[in-house]
Amino acid sequence: MTTVSLGRFLLKRAVQGVFVIWGVVTVVFLLRFITPGDPVTFIAPLDASQELRRRIAAELGLNRPIYVQYLDYLAGLLQGDMGYSYISNTEASARVFARLPATVELAVAATVVAVALSIPLGVVSATRRHEPVDYGATLFSLVGISTPNFWLGIMLVLLLAVQFGLFPTSQRGTGFLPAVAGTVGQFDPGLVVRLAVELRGEALLAYLGKLPLVTWLAHITLPAVTLGTYFTALITRLTRSGMLDELGKSYIRASRAKGLPESLVRYKHALRNTLAPVITVVGLQLGTLIGGAVITEAVFAWPGLGTELIRAINLRDWPLIQGSLIVIGAGFVVVNTLVDALQAYLDPRVVAD
Amino acid sequence: MVDLDWLLHPVASGALSRLREALRLSPRTVRNLRTEFRRSALAKLGVGLIVCALLVAAFAPALAPHNPTNQNLNDNQLPPLGFDRQTTNTTSKMVNGSIEIVNETSWVNSTGEHPLGTDSLGRDMLSRTIYGARTSLIVGVIGTGIAALFGVTVGLLAGYYSGRIDDALMRSADVMLAFPSLVLAVALVGLIGTASVRVPDPFVRAGLTPNMPETFTLPGTVIIVVGLVNWVWFARVARSEALSVRSEEYIKAARAVGASDRHIVTRHVLPNSITPIIVLATIQVAAIILLESALAFLGFSGTTLSWGFDIAQGRQYLSSSWWIATIPGVAIVLTVVGINLVGDWLRDALDPGIEGEGGGP
Amino acid sequence: MAGRDLLRVEGLSTRFFTEEGQINAVEDVSFTLREGEVFGIVGESGSGKSVTALSLVDLVESPGRVTAGEVRYRDADLAASVRDRHPDAVDGEFVDLRRVPERVRRSLRGPSFSMIFQDPMSSFNPSVTVGEQIAEAVEVQRRASANPRSTRSRTQGYGLGRLLADTVLPTRSYVSGESRERAVELLEQVGIPDPADRADEYPHQFSGGMLQRAMVAQALAGEPDVLVADEPTTALDVTIQAQILNLLDDLQAEAGMSILLITHNLGVIARTCDRVGVMYAGEVVERGSLTAVFDNPVHPYTQGLLGSIPDLADPAPRLQPIEGSVPDLVDAEMDDRCYFADRCPKAMTECLDKPPEFAVDGDDEHAAMCVLADHDFIESEALRPDYFESPLEGADVDAAESETDD
Ligand code: SF4
């Protein structure tokens, strides 16, 4: 694999991605015309006169031919303009991008949880086949991919938040970055040491519990686990079967024959080759992650894009609906392209094909 | 030149009977299935779970002890058997001229009348859970059928003709894939509205179970939407199978002797693609059941007899009545575990060469 | 040519414990390998010859296991270092590798034993450059020899963090620059043109012959005393086969190592080996010097094999199939008889008892596991031709799928 061909491969993927995003925008735009109901009905007062309705439609530009509206919308998008929210009279893009960080934070946290747990679990399960840990991991992954995550979230709330009060039941604290900044600003190591030395455990816990980073962690733990479980289970399954596959191949035997220590054989060779196909499937399943985020947000009243989208749908706030859907779709395409790049980097054969 | 007609009218052209023909499995396949089944305890468990779920769904009116929609506010939030619960009623009383808050504690005993307790409106949880199986399985199976019919048609078309048609269809599949199926389904159901179809219940009609609901509500929009948002997976699999088959010698030979495209696709390409499609369809039923429950949980459903709907209800009473949200979830997990186990069994026995495709929330 | 014994294999048995039952892939196999010689093991596929090779280097994979026997390897240093802890494993300069811990056996892979496999394309990791893989083999030995034998660490200074980083990103922190240079030298030594450039290519960019050369280079990385070559030429074109054999000849002459050559190709045996063992159904049925076995074969199986070679100088002809096929070695189905009896044209009643190994013509090197080495064929004792085809012993078609040898 030369750098040039890798570059060309990525460029091709990027161009494809742009076209898919264009398709996403078009589909989202057309959604308004293929679903029943006139947006004006939702905005106008119930007793509005025909004249008033016409005026509202004209003001929103809804009376123009479709293609004009389409081109207008495209032109607006290119400048980052998604129109004004019908309901709250703010810029749709401002609302969407205000909500986006919460969703991204949740998705990233879930991914971190999933990757950190699943790959070691899958590897251990494959290398200790038919041992209790393997059966445990298999059972976990089976149940994990079969559990609706909103229910799992509710059960976690029931057990850990309602029964034991370990975590808050819902809401998001501050964002991650403000939490880090706040913690750095107010953390007092001297106080911690003093409390620890004086064995004032309760005071210490109370102090630590008030740190913004700890609050952040407390808020995000249950949503992240809720959203991450399906992926943890899925990746565990894929890693396990992939590792079993790779470990049975001749090159593994050859690596052992040349004297490589088992750790290198397993991780540098078998696991690395396992990861490439795992990443492909995970890339395909990213949509599930984003879809899962929508419902996880609903369970935990997490102020992200998903809750915004559902609210907008219920109110027929079209600029917001379109804006959220486009950001979700485009986000998926971008992340998927990055996954492709990662895969090409891990497995030179991808570029060759 | 390109004979598309039959693809657009699969029923009229007899493609369905061809499909039936294609489903007739080879003796070798049957043997593999049997050996794998005998060997795997998990496969047996899976089949057992699914058979139970199917029986429960089919005989719901006969099995349910109560009408699942009957409310009884005197008996609301009764706990399941063995979980007697303490309730605390908070009332205010005038004591010595000032208002005092009084907490009265009393016990609510579970009764054999409602083995799994009742929900916030006093409806029997066991009966609701039994009827929920109907909704889940019907949506899962019909939804998968729609997805498969549409996806396989598109995929075979794309893979067999390749070239421009292929490019166009696969690009549109890429666009479809950019929307998470749950997001798309929420948007479509939310925007189209939740139309439903009432189907008379044969048991009640025959006078066998007079106390049960006379009609069963099928969430029509939901069924169609869950089918439409999942076709892409079928299209991908059918396409890759068609692509690999079309270069085979016998296909070339068939074309050389002048067999029509329609004949080749229904007689040769489809039967060769059927194994991976069956495996995928199994997994998809599980994914669609999960999707339906998520939609119902979010309030986008055409029926109230749905596990997801009950979970959403129970969520509001989590601190006082844990079972309302818990029981339907257990039912979902058991059903989906069963389907996934059967999927694993089929995958191991048929070795279709697909992995991890299909989605779930 | 004949040096001292380097490796003495005695009574080696390897079994596979599968769902279909226990499979005796290697059964009571004995032979010796001397310094600087090429010992050939020949047999049809399924005869257990590859499993024998894997058993020597302890690479038999589950559900297989070496269940009995001794693999005694002469190494004075090794003997000295394990004598205290494992006195029963040491006999003079010989160490029984089956009685020392796995760690010790593993430490011998590379510097003492190394192996080349049949299919070069699947024996290299497809997503790591060829040079890197050879350099790894060099690096392993470099790190090991930097430490005293007792604590031979092959990952010294290479912690978990860097291992994880290597797993996710194709960095090269395990392998040092020197090892990489040495890998290029090795590639040059095995006759690969432009070795420095080719080292940075991936296996799929190599031709089969070139990749087999690279595998030889990789096997040479640890400067082994014993090179086990399992069907090294089978996957290659005839002309390339000759090149690889020449390469092995040259390298052996240069480095003076011993080669254990596993093949089903009698031409290859005739061309390269000093001594030879013929395997059938997991057993060595005849062994001896090349000339003794080839000029005076005693076992009817060997005779059958040789019957297919018109000219020893011509390496091309392969084994002509003798009628019938190798039994599937399922323990439950093995009678205690000469396993070849069902295909043997000279089977006699006494062959229904397992024949011992007889020395042939007083030559203590040449031995055969056949009654014909003891006395001549007795016409009146012959089994009727359809003796094994009686309905009671009908062949089970399904069980034929249980192949143990590739
Ligand atoms: S022992 Fe008997 S059956 Fe076996 S090879 Fe010798 S002669 Fe043939």
mmCIF file of N, CA, C and O in Angstrom, chain B residues 197-225:
data_model
loop_
_atom_site.group_PDB
_atom_site.id
_atom_site.type_symbol
_atom_site.label_atom_id
_atom_site.label_comp_id
_atom_site.label_asym_id
_atom_site.label_seq_id
_atom_site.Cartn_x
_atom_site.Cartn_y
_atom_site.Cartn_z
ATOM 1 N N VAL B 197 -55.534 -0.978 11.611
ATOM 2 C CA VAL B 197 -56.575 -1.807 11.010
ATOM 3 C C VAL B 197 -57.142 -2.704 12.098
ATOM 4 O O VAL B 197 -56.373 -3.308 12.846
ATOM 5 N N ARG B 198 -58.477 -2.778 12.167
ATOM 6 C CA ARG B 198 -59.062 -3.655 13.170
ATOM 7 C C ARG B 198 -59.460 -4.962 12.521
ATOM 8 O O ARG B 198 -60.238 -4.981 11.576
ATOM 9 N N VAL B 199 -58.927 -6.029 13.047
ATOM 10 C CA VAL B 199 -59.213 -7.347 12.489
ATOM 11 C C VAL B 199 -60.086 -8.095 13.479
ATOM 12 O O VAL B 199 -59.745 -8.156 14.656
ATOM 13 N N PRO B 200 -61.228 -8.632 13.030
ATOM 14 C CA PRO B 200 -62.065 -9.386 13.967
ATOM 15 C C PRO B 200 -61.318 -10.603 14.483
ATOM 16 O O PRO B 200 -60.592 -11.275 13.738
ATOM 17 N N ASP B 201 -61.479 -10.864 15.754
ATOM 18 C CA ASP B 201 -60.768 -11.986 16.370
ATOM 19 C C ASP B 201 -61.572 -13.273 16.168
ATOM 20 O O ASP B 201 -62.717 -13.368 16.606
ATOM 21 N N PRO B 202 -61.016 -14.265 15.508
ATOM 22 C CA PRO B 202 -61.775 -15.482 15.202
ATOM 23 C C PRO B 202 -62.305 -16.190 16.452
ATOM 24 O O PRO B 202 -63.392 -16.765 16.426
ATOM 25 N N PHE B 203 -61.559 -16.141 17.538
ATOM 26 C CA PHE B 203 -62.001 -16.826 18.756
ATOM 27 C C PHE B 203 -63.291 -16.219 19.283
ATOM 28 O O PHE B 203 -64.220 -16.911 19.672
ATOM 29 N N VAL B 204 -63.317 -14.880 19.301
ATOM 30 C CA VAL B 204 -64.489 -14.197 19.833
ATOM 31 C C VAL B 204 -65.664 -14.410 18.887
ATOM 32 O O VAL B 204 -66.792 -14.640 19.291
ATOM 33 N N ARG B 205 -65.369 -14.330 17.605
ATOM 34 C CA ARG B 205 -66.400 -14.516 16.582
ATOM 35 C C ARG B 205 -67.072 -15.862 16.725
ATOM 36 O O ARG B 205 -68.279 -15.996 16.625
ATOM 37 N N ALA B 206 -66.233 -16.860 16.984
ATOM 38 C CA ALA B 206 -66.782 -18.209 17.112
ATOM 39 C C ALA B 206 -67.456 -18.411 18.465
ATOM 40 O O ALA B 206 -67.908 -19.507 18.771
ATOM 41 N N GLY B 207 -67.456 -17.377 19.282
ATOM 42 C CA GLY B 207 -68.128 -17.460 20.573
ATOM 43 C C GLY B 207 -67.362 -18.242 21.613
ATOM 44 O O GLY B 207 -67.904 -18.644 22.635
ATOM 45 N N LEU B 208 -66.086 -18.489 21.352
ATOM 46 C CA LEU B 208 -65.302 -19.296 22.294
ATOM 47 C C LEU B 208 -64.870 -18.486 23.501
ATOM 48 O O LEU B 208 -64.824 -18.985 24.619
ATOM 49 N N THR B 209 -64.524 -17.256 23.261
ATOM 50 C CA THR B 209 -64.000 -16.432 24.344
ATOM 51 C C THR B 209 -64.762 -15.108 24.367
ATOM 52 O O THR B 209 -64.259 -14.089 23.912
ATOM 53 N N PRO B 210 -65.962 -15.131 24.897
ATOM 54 C CA PRO B 210 -66.845 -13.970 24.779
ATOM 55 C C PRO B 210 -66.336 -12.711 25.488
ATOM 56 O O PRO B 210 -66.706 -11.611 25.114
ATOM 57 N N ASN B 211 -65.485 -12.872 26.501
ATOM 58 C CA ASN B 211 -65.080 -11.688 27.253
ATOM 59 C C ASN B 211 -63.910 -10.929 26.637
ATOM 60 O O ASN B 211 -63.516 -9.898 27.138
ATOM 61 N N MET B 212 -63.346 -11.495 25.608
ATOM 62 C CA MET B 212 -62.128 -10.890 25.070
ATOM 63 C C MET B 212 -62.478 -9.798 24.061
ATOM 64 O O MET B 212 -63.592 -9.734 23.564
ATOM 65 N N PRO B 213 -61.500 -8.953 23.733
ATOM 66 C CA PRO B 213 -61.769 -7.885 22.753
ATOM 67 C C PRO B 213 -62.226 -8.495 21.430
ATOM 68 O O PRO B 213 -61.681 -9.507 20.991
ATOM 69 N N GLU B 214 -63.246 -7.851 20.809
ATOM 70 C CA GLU B 214 -63.805 -8.442 19.594
ATOM 71 C C GLU B 214 -62.904 -8.292 18.397
ATOM 72 O O GLU B 214 -62.955 -9.065 17.452
ATOM 73 N N THR B 215 -62.107 -7.250 18.423
ATOM 74 C CA THR B 215 -61.209 -7.046 17.284
ATOM 75 C C THR B 215 -59.788 -6.939 17.789
ATOM 76 O O THR B 215 -59.543 -6.629 18.967
ATOM 77 N N PHE B 216 -58.886 -7.229 16.888
ATOM 78 C CA PHE B 216 -57.477 -7.064 17.214
ATOM 79 C C PHE B 216 -56.933 -5.931 16.354
ATOM 80 O O PHE B 216 -57.189 -5.881 15.158
ATOM 81 N N THR B 217 -56.219 -4.994 16.974
ATOM 82 C CA THR B 217 -55.763 -3.814 16.243
ATOM 83 C C THR B 217 -54.372 -4.032 15.660
ATOM 84 O O THR B 217 -53.422 -4.273 16.400
ATOM 85 N N LEU B 218 -54.294 -3.967 14.335
ATOM 86 C CA LEU B 218 -52.991 -4.056 13.691
ATOM 87 C C LEU B 218 -52.476 -2.653 13.434
ATOM 88 O O LEU B 218 -53.173 -1.847 12.815
ATOM 89 N N PRO B 219 -51.283 -2.340 13.906
ATOM 90 C CA PRO B 219 -50.743 -1.002 13.659
ATOM 91 C C PRO B 219 -50.247 -0.893 12.213
ATOM 92 O O PRO B 219 -49.096 -1.169 11.914
ATOM 93 N N GLY B 220 -51.132 -0.472 11.324
ATOM 94 C CA GLY B 220 -50.852 -0.513 9.882
ATOM 95 C C GLY B 220 -49.663 0.316 9.450
ATOM 96 O O GLY B 220 -48.757 -0.186 8.777
ATOM 97 N N THR B 221 -49.628 1.571 9.859
ATOM 98 C CA THR B 221 -48.507 2.424 9.440
ATOM 99 C C THR B 221 -47.192 1.818 9.916
ATOM 100 O O THR B 221 -46.215 1.747 9.179
ATOM 101 N N VAL B 222 -47.211 1.388 11.159
ATOM 102 C CA VAL B 222 -45.979 0.861 11.736
ATOM 103 C C VAL B 222 -45.481 -0.345 10.930
ATOM 104 O O VAL B 222 -44.302 -0.442 10.595
ATOM 105 N N ILE B 223 -46.398 -1.246 10.577
ATOM 106 C CA ILE B 223 -45.975 -2.436 9.838
ATOM 107 C C ILE B 223 -45.308 -2.048 8.526
ATOM 108 O O ILE B 223 -44.226 -2.531 8.179
ATOM 109 N N ILE B 224 -45.957 -1.127 7.808
ATOM 110 C CA ILE B 224 -45.398 -0.754 6.511
ATOM 111 C C ILE B 224 -44.066 -0.023 6.688
ATOM 112 O O ILE B 224 -43.085 -0.300 6.007
ATOM 113 N N VAL B 225 -44.045 0.878 7.663
ATOM 114 C CA VAL B 225 -42.825 1.669 7.837
ATOM 115 C C VAL B 225 -41.650 0.791 8.270
ATOM 116 O O VAL B 225 -40.552 0.893 7.713
#
